[in-house]
CSV table of C-alpha atoms in Angstrom, one decimal:
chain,number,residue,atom,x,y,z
A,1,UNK,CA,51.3,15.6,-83.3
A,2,UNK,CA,54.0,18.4,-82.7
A,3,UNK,CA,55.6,20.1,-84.8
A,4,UNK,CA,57.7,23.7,-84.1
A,5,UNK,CA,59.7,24.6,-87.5
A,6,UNK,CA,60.1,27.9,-89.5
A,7,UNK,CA,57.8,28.1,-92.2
A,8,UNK,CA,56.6,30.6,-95.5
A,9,UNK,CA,52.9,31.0,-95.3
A,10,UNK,CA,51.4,30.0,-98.6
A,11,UNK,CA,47.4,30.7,-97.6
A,12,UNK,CA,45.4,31.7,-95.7
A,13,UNK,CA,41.2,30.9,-94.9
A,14,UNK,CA,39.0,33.0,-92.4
A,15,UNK,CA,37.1,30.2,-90.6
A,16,UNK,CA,34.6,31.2,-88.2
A,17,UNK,CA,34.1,35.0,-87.0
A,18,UNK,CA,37.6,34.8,-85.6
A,19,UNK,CA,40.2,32.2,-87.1
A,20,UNK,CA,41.8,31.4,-90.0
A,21,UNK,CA,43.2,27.6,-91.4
A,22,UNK,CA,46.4,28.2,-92.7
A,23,UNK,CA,48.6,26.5,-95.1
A,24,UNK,CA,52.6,26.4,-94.6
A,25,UNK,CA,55.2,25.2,-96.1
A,26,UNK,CA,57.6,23.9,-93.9
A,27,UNK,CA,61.7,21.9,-94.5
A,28,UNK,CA,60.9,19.0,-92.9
A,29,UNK,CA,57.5,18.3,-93.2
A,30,UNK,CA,56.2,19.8,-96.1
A,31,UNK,CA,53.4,22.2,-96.4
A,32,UNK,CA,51.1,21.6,-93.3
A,33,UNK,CA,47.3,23.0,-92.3
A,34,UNK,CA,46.7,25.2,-89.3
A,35,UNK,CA,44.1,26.4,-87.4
A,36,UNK,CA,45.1,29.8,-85.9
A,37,UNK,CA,43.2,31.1,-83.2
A,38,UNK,CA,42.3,34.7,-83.5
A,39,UNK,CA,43.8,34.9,-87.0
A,40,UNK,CA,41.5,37.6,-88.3
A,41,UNK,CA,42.8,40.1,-85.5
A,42,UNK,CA,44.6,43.1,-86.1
A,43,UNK,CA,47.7,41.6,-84.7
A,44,UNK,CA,48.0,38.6,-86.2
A,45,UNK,CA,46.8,39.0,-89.5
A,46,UNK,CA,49.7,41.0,-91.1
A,47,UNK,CA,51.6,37.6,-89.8
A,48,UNK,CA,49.5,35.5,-91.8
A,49,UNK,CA,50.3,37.7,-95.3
A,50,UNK,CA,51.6,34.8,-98.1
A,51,UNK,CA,55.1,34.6,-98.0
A,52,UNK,CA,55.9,36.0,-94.8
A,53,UNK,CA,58.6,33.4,-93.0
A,54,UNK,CA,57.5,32.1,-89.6
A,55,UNK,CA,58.1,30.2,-87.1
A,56,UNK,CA,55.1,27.9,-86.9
A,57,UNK,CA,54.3,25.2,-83.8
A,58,UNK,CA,51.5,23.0,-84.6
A,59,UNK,CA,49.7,21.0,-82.0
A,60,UNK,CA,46.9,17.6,-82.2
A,61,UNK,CA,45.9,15.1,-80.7
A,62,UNK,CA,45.5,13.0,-83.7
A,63,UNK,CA,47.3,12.9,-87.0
A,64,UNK,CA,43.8,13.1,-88.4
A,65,UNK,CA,42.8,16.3,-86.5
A,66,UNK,CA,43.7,19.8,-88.0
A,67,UNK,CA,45.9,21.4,-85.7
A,68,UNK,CA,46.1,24.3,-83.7
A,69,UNK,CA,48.8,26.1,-84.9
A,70,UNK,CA,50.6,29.3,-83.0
A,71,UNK,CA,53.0,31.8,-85.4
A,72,UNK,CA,55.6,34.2,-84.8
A,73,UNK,CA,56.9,36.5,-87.7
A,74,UNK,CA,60.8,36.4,-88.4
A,75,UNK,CA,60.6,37.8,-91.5
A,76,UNK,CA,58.1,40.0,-93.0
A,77,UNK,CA,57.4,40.8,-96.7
A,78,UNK,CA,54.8,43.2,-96.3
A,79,UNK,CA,57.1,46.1,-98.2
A,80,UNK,CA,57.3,44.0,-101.4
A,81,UNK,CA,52.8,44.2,-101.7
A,82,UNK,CA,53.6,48.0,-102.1
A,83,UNK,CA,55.0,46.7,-105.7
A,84,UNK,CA,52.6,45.7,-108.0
A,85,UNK,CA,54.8,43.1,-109.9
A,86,UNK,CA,56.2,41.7,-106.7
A,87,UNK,CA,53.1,41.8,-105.3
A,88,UNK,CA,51.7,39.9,-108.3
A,89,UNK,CA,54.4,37.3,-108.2
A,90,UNK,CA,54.1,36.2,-104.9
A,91,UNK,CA,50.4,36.3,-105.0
A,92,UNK,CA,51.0,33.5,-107.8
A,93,UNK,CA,53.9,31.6,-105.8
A,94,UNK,CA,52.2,30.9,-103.1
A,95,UNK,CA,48.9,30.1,-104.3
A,96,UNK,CA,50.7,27.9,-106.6
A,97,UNK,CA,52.4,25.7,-104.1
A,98,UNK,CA,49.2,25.6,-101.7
A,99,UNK,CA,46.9,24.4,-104.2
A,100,UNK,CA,49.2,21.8,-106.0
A,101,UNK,CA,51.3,20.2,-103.3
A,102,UNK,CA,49.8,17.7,-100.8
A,103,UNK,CA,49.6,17.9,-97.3
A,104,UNK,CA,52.3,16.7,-95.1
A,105,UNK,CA,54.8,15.3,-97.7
A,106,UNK,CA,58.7,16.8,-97.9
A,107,UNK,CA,59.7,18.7,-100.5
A,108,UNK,CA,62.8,19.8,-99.1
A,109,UNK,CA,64.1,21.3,-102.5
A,110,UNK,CA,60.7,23.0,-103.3
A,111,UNK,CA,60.9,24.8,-100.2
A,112,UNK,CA,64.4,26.2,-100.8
A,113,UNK,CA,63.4,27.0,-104.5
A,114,UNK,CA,60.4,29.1,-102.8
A,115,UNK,CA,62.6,30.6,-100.3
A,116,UNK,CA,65.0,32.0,-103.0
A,117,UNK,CA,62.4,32.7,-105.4
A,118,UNK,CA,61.1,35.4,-102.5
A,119,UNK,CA,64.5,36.2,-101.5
A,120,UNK,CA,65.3,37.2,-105.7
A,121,UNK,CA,62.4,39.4,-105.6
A,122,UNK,CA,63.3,41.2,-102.8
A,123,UNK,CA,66.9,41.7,-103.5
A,124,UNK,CA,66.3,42.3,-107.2
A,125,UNK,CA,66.4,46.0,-108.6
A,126,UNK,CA,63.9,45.0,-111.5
A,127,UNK,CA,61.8,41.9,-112.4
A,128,UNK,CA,64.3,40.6,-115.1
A,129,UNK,CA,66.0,39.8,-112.2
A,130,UNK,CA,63.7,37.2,-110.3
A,131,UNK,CA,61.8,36.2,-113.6
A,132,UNK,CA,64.2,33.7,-114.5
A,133,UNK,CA,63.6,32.3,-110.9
A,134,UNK,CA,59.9,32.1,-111.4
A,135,UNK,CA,60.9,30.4,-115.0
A,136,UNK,CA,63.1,27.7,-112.7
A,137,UNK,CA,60.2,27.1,-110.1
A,138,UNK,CA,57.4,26.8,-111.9
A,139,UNK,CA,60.0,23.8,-113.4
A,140,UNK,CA,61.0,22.0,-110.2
A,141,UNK,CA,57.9,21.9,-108.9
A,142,UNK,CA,56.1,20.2,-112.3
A,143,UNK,CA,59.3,17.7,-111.7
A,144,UNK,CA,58.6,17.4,-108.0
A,145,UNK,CA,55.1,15.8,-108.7
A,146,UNK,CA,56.2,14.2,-111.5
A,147,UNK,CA,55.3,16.2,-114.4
A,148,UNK,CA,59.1,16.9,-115.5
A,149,UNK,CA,59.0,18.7,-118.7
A,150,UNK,CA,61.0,16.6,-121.8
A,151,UNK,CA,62.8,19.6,-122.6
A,152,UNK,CA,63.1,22.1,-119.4
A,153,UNK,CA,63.1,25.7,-120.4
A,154,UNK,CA,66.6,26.8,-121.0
A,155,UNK,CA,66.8,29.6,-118.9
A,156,UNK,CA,69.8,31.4,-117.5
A,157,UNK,CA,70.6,34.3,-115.5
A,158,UNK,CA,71.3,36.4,-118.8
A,159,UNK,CA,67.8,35.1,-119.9
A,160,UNK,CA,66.4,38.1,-121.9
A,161,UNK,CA,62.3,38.5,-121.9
A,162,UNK,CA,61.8,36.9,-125.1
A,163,UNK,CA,63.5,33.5,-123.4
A,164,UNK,CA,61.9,34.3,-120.3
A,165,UNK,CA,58.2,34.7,-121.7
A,166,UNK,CA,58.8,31.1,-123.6
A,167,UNK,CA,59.5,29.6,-120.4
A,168,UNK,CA,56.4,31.2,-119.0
A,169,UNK,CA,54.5,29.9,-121.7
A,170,UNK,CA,55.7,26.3,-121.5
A,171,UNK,CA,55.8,25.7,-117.7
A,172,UNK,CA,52.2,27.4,-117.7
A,173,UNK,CA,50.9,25.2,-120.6
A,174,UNK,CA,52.2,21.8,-118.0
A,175,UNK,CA,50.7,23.6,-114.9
A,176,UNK,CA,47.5,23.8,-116.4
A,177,UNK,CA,47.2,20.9,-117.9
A,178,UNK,CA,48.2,18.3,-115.0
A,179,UNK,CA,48.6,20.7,-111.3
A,180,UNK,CA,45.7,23.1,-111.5
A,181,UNK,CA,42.4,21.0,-113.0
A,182,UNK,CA,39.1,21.1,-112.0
A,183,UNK,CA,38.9,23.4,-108.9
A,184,UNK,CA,42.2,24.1,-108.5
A,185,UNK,CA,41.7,25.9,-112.0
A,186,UNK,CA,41.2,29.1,-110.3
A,187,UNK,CA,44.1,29.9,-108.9
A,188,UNK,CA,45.2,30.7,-112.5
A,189,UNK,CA,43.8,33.4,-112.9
A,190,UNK,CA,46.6,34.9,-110.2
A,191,UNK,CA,49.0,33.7,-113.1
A,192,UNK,CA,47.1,35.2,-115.9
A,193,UNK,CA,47.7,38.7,-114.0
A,194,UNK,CA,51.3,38.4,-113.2
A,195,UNK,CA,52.2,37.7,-116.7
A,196,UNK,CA,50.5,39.5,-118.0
A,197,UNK,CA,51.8,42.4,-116.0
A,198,UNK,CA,55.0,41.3,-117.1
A,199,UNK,CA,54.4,41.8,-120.8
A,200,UNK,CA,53.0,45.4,-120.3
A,201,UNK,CA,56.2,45.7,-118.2
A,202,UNK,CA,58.5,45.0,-121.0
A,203,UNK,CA,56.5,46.3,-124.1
């Protein structure tokens, strides 16, 4: 197995005194483990930071055997952590997509989604601004694995909070019922704090 491709970082798990096993999404190949040698260091650890983009090349000998995995950083977004509702969203994003997609599968519109969804909150001056992004996520990916709500959240990019918190409310209701059970449950509790950030935000 060999696999070079650009990839957003999604987790990240010391493993020994020195590694880390890291989970990427990738275009092509879905989100993919790693083992990266020496990913506790000083230099490579600001690489690993969830939603940084990389460029990831994954190495085994076996399909069966995790892979050594080697990063470089193209884009960092170590500025947006300095922002505690940014830092909040993409804590939730990308904990999100680890925990509830399976290994090795394409999801080529699921990665695009995440990519814009991190490129919105970058870009946008306030958190109106990628909300309605998070709203539209949280929705393709509960379609993605087959959970498609009956009646998706009508969101637009005028969305005002009231609209945007009913999304919220309705994708999150889905996610916890059928993506994050058992436990997966606790990556919720990174939800529970962005929104609820959100509604202090906007009171």
């Amino acid at each position: 197995m060999h696999l070079r491709a650009q990839a957003l970082i999604l987790g990240v798990r010391q493993h020994g005194e020195h590694g880390a096993i890291v989970r990427a999404l990738t275009h092509e190949a879905g989100m993919i483990a790693g083992y990266v040698r020496g990913g506790r260091s000083r230099t490579i650890r600001p690489v690993l930071q969830p939603a940084n983009l990389v460029t990831g090349e994954w190495r085994a000998r076996t399909e069966e055997q995790l892979a050594g995995l080697t990063v470089e950083l193209v884009h960092s977004r170590a500025p947006l952590y300095t922002e505690p509702l940014a830092a909040a969203a993409l804590e939730w994003v990308t904990a999100l997509t680890a925990v509830a997609l399976p290994e090795s599968q394409p999801y080529p519109r699921l990665y695009a989604a995440l990519d814009g969804m991190i490129g919105a909150i970058e870009a946008a001056p306030a958190a109106r601004g990628w909300a309605v992004a998070l709203v539209r996520y949280e929705d393709l990916l509960l379609a993605e694995l087959g959970y498609g709500l009956d009646e998706p959240p009508a969101i637009l990019g005028d969305s005002g909070w009231p609209d945007i918190l009913a999304g919220l409310a309705l994708t999150g209701g889905e996610i916890e019922a059928h993506l994050l059970t058992d436990r997966r449950a606790e990556a919720l509790a990174a939800r529970a704090r962005l929104v609820d950030r959100l509604k202090r935000a906007v009171a």
